PDB file of C-alpha atoms (C1' of nucleotides) in Angstrom:
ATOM      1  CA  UNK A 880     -34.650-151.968 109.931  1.00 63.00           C
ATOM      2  CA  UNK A 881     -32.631-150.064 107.245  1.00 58.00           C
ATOM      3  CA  UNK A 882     -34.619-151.442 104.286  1.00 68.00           C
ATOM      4  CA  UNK A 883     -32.588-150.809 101.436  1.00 83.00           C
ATOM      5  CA  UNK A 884     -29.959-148.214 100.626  1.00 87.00           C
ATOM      6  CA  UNK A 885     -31.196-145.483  98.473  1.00 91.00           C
ATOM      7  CA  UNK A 886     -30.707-145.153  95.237  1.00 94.00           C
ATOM      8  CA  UNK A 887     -29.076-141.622  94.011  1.00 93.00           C
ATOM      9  CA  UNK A 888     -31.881-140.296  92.405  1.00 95.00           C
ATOM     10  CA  UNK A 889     -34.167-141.272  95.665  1.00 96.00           C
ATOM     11  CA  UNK A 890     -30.932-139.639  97.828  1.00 97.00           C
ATOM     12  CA  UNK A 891     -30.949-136.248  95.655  1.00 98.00           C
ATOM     13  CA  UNK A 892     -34.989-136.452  95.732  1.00 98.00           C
ATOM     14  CA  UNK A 893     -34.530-136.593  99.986  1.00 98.00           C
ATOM     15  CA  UNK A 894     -31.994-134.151 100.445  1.00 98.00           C
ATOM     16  CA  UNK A 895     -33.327-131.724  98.451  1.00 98.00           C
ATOM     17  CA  UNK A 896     -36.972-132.218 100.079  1.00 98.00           C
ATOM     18  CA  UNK A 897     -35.852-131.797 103.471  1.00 98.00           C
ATOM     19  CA  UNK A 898     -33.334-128.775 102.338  1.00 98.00           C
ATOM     20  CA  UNK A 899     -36.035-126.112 103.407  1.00 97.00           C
ATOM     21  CA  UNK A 900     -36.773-125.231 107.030  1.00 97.00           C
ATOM     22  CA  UNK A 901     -41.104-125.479 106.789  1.00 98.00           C
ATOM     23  CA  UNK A 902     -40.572-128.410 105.518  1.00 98.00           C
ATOM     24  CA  UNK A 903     -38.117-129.583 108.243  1.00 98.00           C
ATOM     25  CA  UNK A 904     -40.737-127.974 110.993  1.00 98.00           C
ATOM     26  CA  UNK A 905     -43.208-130.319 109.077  1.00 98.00           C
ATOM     27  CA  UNK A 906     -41.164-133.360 109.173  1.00 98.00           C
ATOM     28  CA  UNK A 907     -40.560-132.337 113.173  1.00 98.00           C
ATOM     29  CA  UNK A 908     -43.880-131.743 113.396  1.00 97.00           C
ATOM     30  CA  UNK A 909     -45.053-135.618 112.272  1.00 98.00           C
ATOM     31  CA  UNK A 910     -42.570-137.517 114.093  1.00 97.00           C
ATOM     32  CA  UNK A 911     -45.070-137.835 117.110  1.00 93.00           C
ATOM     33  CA  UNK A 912     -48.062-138.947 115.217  1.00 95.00           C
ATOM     34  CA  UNK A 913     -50.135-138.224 111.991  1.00 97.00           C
ATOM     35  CA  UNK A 914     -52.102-134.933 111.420  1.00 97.00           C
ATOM     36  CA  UNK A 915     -54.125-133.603 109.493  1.00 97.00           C
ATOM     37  CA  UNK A 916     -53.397-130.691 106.808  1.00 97.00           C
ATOM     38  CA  UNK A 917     -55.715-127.785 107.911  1.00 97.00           C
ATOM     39  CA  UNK A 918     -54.608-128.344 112.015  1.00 97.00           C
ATOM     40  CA  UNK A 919     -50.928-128.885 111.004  1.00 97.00           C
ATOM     41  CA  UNK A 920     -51.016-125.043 108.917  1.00 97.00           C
ATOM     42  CA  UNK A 921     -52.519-123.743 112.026  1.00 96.00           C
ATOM     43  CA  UNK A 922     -50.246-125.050 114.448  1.00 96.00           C
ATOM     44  CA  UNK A 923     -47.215-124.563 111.720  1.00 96.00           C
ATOM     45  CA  UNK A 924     -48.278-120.770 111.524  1.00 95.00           C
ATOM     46  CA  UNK A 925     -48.806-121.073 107.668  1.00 96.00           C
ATOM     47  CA  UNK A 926     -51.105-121.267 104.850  1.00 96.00           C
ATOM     48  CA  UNK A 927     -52.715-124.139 103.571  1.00 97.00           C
ATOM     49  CA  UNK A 928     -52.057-123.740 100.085  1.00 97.00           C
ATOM     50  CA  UNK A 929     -48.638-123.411 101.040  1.00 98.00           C
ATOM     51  CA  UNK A 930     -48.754-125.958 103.079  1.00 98.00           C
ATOM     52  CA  UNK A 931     -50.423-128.485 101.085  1.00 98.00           C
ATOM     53  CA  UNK A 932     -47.191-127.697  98.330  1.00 98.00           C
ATOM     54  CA  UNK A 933     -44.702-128.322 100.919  1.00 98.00           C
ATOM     55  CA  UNK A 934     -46.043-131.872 101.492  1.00 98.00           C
ATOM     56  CA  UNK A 935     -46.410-132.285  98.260  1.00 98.00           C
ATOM     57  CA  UNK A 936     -42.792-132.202  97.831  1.00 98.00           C
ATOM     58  CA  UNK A 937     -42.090-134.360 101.395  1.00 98.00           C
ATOM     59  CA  UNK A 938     -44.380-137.001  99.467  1.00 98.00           C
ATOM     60  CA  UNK A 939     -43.110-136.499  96.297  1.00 97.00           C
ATOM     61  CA  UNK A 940     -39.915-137.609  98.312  1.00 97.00           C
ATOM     62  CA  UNK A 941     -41.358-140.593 100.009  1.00 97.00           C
ATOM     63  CA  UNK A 942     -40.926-138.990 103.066  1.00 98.00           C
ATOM     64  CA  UNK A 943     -44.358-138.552 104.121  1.00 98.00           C
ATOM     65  CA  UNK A 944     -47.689-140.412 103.271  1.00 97.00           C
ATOM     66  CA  UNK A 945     -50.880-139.228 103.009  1.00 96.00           C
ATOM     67  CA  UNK A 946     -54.244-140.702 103.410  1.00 95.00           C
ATOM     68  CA  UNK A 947     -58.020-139.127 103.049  1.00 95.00           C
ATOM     69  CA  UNK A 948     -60.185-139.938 105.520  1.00 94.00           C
ATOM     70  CA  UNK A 949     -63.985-139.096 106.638  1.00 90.00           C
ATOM     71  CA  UNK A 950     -64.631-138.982 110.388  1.00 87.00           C
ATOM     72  CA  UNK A 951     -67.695-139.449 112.086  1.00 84.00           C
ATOM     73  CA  UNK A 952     -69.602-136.569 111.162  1.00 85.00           C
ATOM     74  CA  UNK A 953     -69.004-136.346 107.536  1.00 84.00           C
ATOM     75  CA  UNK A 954     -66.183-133.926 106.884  1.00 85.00           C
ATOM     76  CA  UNK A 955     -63.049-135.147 104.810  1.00 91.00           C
ATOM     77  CA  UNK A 956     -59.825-135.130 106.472  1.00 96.00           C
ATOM     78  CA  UNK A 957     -56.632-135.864 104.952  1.00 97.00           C
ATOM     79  CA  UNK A 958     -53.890-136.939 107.597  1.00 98.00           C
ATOM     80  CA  UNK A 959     -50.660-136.915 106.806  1.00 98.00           C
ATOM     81  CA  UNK A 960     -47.514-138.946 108.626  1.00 98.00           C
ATOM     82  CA  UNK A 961     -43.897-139.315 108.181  1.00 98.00           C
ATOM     83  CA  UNK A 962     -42.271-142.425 106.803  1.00 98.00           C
ATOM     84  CA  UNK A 963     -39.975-143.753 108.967  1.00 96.00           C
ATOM     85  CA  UNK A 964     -36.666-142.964 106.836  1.00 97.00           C
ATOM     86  CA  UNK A 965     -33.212-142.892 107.920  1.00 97.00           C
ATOM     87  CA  UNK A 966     -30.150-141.838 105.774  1.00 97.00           C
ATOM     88  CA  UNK A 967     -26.854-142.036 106.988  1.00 97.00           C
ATOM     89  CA  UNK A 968     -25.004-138.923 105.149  1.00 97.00           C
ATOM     90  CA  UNK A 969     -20.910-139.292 104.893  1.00 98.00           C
ATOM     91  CA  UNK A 970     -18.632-138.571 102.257  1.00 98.00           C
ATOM     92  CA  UNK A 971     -18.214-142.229 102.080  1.00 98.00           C
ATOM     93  CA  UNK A 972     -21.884-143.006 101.689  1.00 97.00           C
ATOM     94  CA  UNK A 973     -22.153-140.424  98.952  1.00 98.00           C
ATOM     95  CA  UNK A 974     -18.891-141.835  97.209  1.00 97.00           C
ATOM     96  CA  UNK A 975     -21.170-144.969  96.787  1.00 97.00           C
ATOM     97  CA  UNK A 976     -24.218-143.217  95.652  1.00 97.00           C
ATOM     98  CA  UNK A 977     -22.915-141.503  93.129  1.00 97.00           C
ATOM     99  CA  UNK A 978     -22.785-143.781  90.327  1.00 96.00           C
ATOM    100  CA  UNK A 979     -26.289-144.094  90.618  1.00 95.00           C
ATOM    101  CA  UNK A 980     -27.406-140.322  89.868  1.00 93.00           C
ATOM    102  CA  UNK A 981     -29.514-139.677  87.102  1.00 86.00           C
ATOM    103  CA  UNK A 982     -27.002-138.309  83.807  1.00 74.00           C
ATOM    104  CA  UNK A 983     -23.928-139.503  85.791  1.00 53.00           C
ATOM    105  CA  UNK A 984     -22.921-141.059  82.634  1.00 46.00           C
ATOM    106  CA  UNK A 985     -22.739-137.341  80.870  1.00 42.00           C
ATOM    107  CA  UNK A 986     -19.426-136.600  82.320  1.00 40.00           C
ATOM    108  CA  UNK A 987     -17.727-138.281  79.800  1.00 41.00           C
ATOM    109  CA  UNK A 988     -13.694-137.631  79.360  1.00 42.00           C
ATOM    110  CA  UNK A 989     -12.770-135.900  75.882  1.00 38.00           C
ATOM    111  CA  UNK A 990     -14.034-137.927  73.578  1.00 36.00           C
ATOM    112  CA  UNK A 991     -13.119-135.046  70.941  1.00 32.00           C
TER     113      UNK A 991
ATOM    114  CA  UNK B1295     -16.737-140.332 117.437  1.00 63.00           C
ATOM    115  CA  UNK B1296     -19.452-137.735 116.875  1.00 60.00           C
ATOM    116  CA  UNK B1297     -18.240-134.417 117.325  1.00 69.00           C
ATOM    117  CA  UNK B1298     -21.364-132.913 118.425  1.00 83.00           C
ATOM    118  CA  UNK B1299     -25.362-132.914 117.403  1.00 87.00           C
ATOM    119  CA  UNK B1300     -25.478-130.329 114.727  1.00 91.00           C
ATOM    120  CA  UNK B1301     -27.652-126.921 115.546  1.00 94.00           C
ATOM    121  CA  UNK B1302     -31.246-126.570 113.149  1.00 93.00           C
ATOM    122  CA  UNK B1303     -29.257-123.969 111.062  1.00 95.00           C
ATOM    123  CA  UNK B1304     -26.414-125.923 110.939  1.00 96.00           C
ATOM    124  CA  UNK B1305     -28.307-128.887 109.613  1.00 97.00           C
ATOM    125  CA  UNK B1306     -30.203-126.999 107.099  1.00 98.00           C
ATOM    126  CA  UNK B1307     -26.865-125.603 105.394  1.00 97.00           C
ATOM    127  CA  UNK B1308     -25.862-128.787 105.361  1.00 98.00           C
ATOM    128  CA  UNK B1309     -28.751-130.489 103.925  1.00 98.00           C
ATOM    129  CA  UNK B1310     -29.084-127.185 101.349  1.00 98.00           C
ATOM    130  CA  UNK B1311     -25.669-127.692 100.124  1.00 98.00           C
ATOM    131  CA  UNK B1312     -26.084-131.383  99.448  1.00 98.00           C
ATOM    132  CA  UNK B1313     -29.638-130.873  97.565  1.00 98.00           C
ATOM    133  CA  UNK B1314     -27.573-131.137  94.234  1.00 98.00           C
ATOM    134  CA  UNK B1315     -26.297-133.562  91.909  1.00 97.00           C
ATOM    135  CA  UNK B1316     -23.001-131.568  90.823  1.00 98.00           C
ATOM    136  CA  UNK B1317     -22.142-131.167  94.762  1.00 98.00           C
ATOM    137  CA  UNK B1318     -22.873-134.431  95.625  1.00 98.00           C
ATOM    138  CA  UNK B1319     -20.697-135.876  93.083  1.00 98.00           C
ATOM    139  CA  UNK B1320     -18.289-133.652  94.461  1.00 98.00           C
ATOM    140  CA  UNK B1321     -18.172-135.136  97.452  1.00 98.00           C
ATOM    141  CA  UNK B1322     -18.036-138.460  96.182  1.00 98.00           C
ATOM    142  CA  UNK B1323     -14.515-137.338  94.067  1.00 97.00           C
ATOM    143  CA  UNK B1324     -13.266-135.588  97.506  1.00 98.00           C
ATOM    144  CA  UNK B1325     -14.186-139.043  99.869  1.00 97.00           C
ATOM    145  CA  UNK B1326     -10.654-140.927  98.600  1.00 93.00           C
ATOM    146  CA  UNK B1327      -9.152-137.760  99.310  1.00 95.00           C
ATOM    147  CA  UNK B1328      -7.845-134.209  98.294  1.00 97.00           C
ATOM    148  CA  UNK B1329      -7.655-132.714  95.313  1.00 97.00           C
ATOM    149  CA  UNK B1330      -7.083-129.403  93.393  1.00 97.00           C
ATOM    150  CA  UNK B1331      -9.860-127.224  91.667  1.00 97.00           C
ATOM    151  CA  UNK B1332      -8.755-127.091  87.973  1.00 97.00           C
ATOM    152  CA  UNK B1333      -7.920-130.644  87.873  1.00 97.00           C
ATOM    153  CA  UNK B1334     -11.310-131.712  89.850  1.00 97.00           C
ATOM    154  CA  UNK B1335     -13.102-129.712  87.464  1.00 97.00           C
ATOM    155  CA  UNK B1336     -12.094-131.692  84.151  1.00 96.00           C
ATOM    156  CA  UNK B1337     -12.840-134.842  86.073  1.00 96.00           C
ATOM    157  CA  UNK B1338     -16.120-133.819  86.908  1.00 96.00           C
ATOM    158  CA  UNK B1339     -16.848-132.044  83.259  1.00 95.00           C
ATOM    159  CA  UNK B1340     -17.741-128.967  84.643  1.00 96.00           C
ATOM    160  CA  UNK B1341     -16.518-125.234  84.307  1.00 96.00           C
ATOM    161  CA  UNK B1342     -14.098-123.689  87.042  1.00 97.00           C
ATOM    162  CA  UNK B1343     -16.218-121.022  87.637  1.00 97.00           C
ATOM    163  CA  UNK B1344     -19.031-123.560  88.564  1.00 98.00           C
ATOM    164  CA  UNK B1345     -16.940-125.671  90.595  1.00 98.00           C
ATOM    165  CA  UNK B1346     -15.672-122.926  92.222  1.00 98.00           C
ATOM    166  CA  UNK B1347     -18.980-121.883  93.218  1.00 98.00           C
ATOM    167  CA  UNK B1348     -20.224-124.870  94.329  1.00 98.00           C
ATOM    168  CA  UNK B1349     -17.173-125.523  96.339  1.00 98.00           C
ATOM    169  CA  UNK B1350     -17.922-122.165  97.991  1.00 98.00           C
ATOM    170  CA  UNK B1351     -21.183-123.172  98.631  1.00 98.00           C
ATOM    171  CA  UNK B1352     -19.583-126.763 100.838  1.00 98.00           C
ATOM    172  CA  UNK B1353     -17.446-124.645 102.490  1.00 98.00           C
ATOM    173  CA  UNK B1354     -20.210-122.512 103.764  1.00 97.00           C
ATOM    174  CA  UNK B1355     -22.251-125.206 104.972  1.00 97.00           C
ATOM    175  CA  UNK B1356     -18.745-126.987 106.160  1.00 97.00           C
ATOM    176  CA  UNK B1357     -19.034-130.078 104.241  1.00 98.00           C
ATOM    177  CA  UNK B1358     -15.536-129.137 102.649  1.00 98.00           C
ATOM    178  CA  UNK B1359     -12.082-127.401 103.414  1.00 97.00           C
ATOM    179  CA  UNK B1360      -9.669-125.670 101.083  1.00 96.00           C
ATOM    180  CA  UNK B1361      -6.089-124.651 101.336  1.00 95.00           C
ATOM    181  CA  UNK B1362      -3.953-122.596  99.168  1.00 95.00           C
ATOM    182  CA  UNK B1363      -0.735-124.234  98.632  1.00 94.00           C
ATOM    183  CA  UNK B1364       2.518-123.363  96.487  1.00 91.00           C
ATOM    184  CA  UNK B1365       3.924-125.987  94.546  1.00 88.00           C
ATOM    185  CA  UNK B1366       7.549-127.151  93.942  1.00 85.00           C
ATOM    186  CA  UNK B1367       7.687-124.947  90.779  1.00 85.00           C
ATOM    187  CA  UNK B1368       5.615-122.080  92.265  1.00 85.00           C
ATOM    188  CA  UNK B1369       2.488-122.690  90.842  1.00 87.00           C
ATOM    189  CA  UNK B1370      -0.361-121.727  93.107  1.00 92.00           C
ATOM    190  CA  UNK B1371      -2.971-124.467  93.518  1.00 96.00           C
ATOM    191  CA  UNK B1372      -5.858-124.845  95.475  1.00 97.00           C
ATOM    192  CA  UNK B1373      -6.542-128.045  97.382  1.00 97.00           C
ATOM    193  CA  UNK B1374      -9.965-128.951  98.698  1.00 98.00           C
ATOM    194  CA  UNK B1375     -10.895-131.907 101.031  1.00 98.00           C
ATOM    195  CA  UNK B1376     -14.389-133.449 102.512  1.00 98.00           C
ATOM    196  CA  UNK B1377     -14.857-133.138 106.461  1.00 97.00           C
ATOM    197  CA  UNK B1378     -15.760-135.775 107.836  1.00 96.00           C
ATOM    198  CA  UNK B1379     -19.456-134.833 108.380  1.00 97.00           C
ATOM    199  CA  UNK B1380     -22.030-138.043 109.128  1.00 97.00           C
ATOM    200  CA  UNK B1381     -25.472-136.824 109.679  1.00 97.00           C
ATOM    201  CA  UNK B1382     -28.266-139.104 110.957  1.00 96.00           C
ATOM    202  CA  UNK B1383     -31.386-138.004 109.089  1.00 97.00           C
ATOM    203  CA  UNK B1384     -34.423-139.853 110.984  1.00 98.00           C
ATOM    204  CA  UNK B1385     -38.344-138.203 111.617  1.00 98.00           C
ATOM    205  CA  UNK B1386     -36.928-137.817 115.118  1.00 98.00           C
ATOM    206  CA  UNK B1387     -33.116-136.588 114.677  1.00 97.00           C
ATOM    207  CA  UNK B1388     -35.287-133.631 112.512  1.00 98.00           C
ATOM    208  CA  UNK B1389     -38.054-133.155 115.419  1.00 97.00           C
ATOM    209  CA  UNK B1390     -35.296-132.388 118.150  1.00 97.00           C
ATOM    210  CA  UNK B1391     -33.489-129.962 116.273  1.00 97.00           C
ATOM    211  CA  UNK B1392     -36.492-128.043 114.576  1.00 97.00           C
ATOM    212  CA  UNK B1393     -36.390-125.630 117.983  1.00 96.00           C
ATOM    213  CA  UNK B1394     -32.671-124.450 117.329  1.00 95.00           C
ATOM    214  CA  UNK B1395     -33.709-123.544 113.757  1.00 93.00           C
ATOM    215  CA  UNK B1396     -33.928-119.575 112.797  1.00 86.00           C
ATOM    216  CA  UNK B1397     -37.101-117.659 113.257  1.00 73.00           C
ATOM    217  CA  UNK B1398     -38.259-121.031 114.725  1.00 52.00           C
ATOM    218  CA  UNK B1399     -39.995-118.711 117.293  1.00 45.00           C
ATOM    219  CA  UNK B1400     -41.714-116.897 114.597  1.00 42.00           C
ATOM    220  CA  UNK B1401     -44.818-119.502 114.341  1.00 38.00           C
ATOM    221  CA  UNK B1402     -45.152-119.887 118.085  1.00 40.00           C
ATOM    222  CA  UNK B1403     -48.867-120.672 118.592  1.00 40.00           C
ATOM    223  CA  UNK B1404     -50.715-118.469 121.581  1.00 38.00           C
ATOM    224  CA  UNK B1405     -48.821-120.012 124.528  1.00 36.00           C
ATOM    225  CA  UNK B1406     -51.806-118.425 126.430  1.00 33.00           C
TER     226      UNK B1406
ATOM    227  C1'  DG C 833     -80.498-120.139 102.664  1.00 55.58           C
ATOM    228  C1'  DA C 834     -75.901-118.577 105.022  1.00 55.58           C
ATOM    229  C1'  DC C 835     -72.115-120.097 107.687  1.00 55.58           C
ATOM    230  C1'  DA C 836     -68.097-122.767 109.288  1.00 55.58           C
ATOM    231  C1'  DC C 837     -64.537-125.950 108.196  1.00 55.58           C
ATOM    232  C1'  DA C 838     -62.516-129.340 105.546  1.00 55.58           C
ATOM    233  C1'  DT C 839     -60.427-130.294 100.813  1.00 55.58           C
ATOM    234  C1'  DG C 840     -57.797-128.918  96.292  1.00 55.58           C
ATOM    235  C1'  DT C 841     -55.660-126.031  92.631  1.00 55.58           C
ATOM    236  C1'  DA C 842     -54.615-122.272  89.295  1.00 55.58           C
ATOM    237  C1'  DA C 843     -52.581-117.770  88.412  1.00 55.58           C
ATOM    238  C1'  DG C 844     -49.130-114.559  89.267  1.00 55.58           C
ATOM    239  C1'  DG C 845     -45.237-112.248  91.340  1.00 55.58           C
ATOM    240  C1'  DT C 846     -41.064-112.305  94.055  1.00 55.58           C
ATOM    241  C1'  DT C 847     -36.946-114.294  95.357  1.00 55.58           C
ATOM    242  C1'  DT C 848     -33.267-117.568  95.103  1.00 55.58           C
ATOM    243  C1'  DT C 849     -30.400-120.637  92.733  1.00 55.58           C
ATOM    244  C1'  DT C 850     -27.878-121.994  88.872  1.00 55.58           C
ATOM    245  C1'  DC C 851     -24.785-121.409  84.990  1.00 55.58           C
ATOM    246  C1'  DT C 852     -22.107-119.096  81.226  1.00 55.58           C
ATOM    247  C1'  DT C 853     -19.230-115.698  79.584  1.00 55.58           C
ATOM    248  C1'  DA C 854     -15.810-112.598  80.287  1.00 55.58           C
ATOM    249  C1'  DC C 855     -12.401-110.465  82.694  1.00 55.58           C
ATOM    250  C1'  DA C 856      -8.537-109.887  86.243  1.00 55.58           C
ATOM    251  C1'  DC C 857      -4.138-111.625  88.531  1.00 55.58           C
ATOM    252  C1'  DC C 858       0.338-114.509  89.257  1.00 55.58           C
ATOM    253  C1'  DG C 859       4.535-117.536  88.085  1.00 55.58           C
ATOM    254  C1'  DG C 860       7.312-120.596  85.126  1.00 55.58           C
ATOM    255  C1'  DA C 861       8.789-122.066  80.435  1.00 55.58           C
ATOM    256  C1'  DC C 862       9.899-121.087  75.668  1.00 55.58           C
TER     257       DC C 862
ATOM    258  C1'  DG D1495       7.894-110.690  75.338  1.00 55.58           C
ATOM    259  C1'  DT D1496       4.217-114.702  74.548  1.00 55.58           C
ATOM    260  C1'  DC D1497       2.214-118.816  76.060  1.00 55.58           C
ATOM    261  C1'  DC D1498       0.472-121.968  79.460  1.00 55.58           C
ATOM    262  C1'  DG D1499      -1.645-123.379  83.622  1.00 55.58           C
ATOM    263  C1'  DG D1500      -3.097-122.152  87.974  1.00 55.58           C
ATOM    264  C1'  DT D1501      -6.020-118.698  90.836  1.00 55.58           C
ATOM    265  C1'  DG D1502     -10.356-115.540  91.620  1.00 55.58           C
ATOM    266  C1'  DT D1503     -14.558-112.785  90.632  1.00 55.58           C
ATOM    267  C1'  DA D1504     -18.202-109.896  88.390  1.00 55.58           C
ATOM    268  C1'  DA D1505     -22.190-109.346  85.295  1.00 55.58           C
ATOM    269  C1'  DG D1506     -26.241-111.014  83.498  1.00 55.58           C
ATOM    270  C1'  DA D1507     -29.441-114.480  81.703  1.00 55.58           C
ATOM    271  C1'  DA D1508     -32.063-118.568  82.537  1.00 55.58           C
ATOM    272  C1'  DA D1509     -34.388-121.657  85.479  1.00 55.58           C
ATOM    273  C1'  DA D1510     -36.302-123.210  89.630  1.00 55.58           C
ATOM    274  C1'  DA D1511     -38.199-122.525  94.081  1.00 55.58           C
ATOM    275  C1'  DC D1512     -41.173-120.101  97.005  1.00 55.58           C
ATOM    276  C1'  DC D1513     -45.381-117.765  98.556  1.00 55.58           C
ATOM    277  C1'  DT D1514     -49.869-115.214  98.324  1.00 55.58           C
ATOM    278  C1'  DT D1515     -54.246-114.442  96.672  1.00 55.58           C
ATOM    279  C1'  DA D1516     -58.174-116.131  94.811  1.00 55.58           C
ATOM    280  C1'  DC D1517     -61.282-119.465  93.438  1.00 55.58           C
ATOM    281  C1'  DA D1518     -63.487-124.133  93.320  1.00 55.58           C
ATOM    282  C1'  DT D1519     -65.585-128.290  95.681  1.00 55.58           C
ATOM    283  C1'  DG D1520     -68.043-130.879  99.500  1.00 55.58           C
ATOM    284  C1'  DT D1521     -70.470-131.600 104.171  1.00 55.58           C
ATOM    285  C1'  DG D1522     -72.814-130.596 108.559  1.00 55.58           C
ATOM    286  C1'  DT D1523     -75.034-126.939 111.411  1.00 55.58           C
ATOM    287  C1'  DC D1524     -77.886-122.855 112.451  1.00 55.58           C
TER     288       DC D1524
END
DNA sequence: GACACATGTAAGGTTTTTCTTACACCGGAC
DNA sequence: GTCCGGTGTAAGAAAAACCTTACATGTGTC
């Protein structure tokens, strides 16, 4: 099920999406099922526009996907659902990873 | 093997102090195992000062350990070392621990 | 038409994080 | 003493993140 292990950049990208409590609560807040963004600010106790920037970022990620819909009686919806990630965060696992972060190669020794 | 299921705040810090290339890399030069601050900081091509605060910031979120040792010839160095942390980030693993996070009571719809 | 409810985004201010520079201390070697 | 290498921290600028308010669109209902 692990599909492939993440690259730095897509590691960094994670980590720093889900490094912010809404956006945790959103994450939390998907795992049962999709929802849409107007509902989920309700039940979240925030604003949409505020909202709609924190999934932003979760999608920016990859960690969420969203998709407009229109339901029966005309109005557009936009439901939102979390991917089905899974990182596995160790010392070890970030030993491997980091080789593969963006500018990794700007650490050079003295080369004066 | 795992200690215990980390707390919402807990998880957070944790995830907070790893949204960052410099600490992750970090990490990655304190997986094969201890090492002091001035010398980690010319491997890693960054300032002490920095280093020093993002080592503050691991220690926080208790990602790392230091210790203040005295050498043979009396030099005072500073040793830090990575815990060994393993988080399992999954949609679900984020839902259960979103009621232990801070003001997590805050957004509380009307029970009514 | 006005209203309710859905979408999106731009502008602006506040707060937090990040980073550099500069300074302080201590102990051993020359 | 001076130099070197280790420690720590404070001040302040720069950058990024966060959040609110306000405005814009569209559709169905009254």
């Amino acid at each position: 099920m692990t599909a492939r292990e993440p690259t730095g950049a897509e590691l960094l990208a994670a980590l720093s999406a889900l490094a912010n409590a809404h956006r945790l609560r959103i994450i939390g807040a998907l795992a049962d099922g999709r929802q849409y963004v107007s509902l989920l600010a309700r039940e979240l106790g925030m604003s949409r526009p505020l909202l709609h920037m924190h999934l932003q970022r979760l999608q920016a990620a990859g960690l969420v996907t969203g998709e407009l819909e229109l339901t029966a009686d005309g109005k557009a919806v936009k439901y939102f659902e979390a991917t089905e990630f899974a990182f596995s965060i160790t010392p070890q696992a970030i030993k491997e990873i980091v080789p593969t972060l963006p500018e990794s190669a700007k650490g050079r020794d003295t080369d004066s």
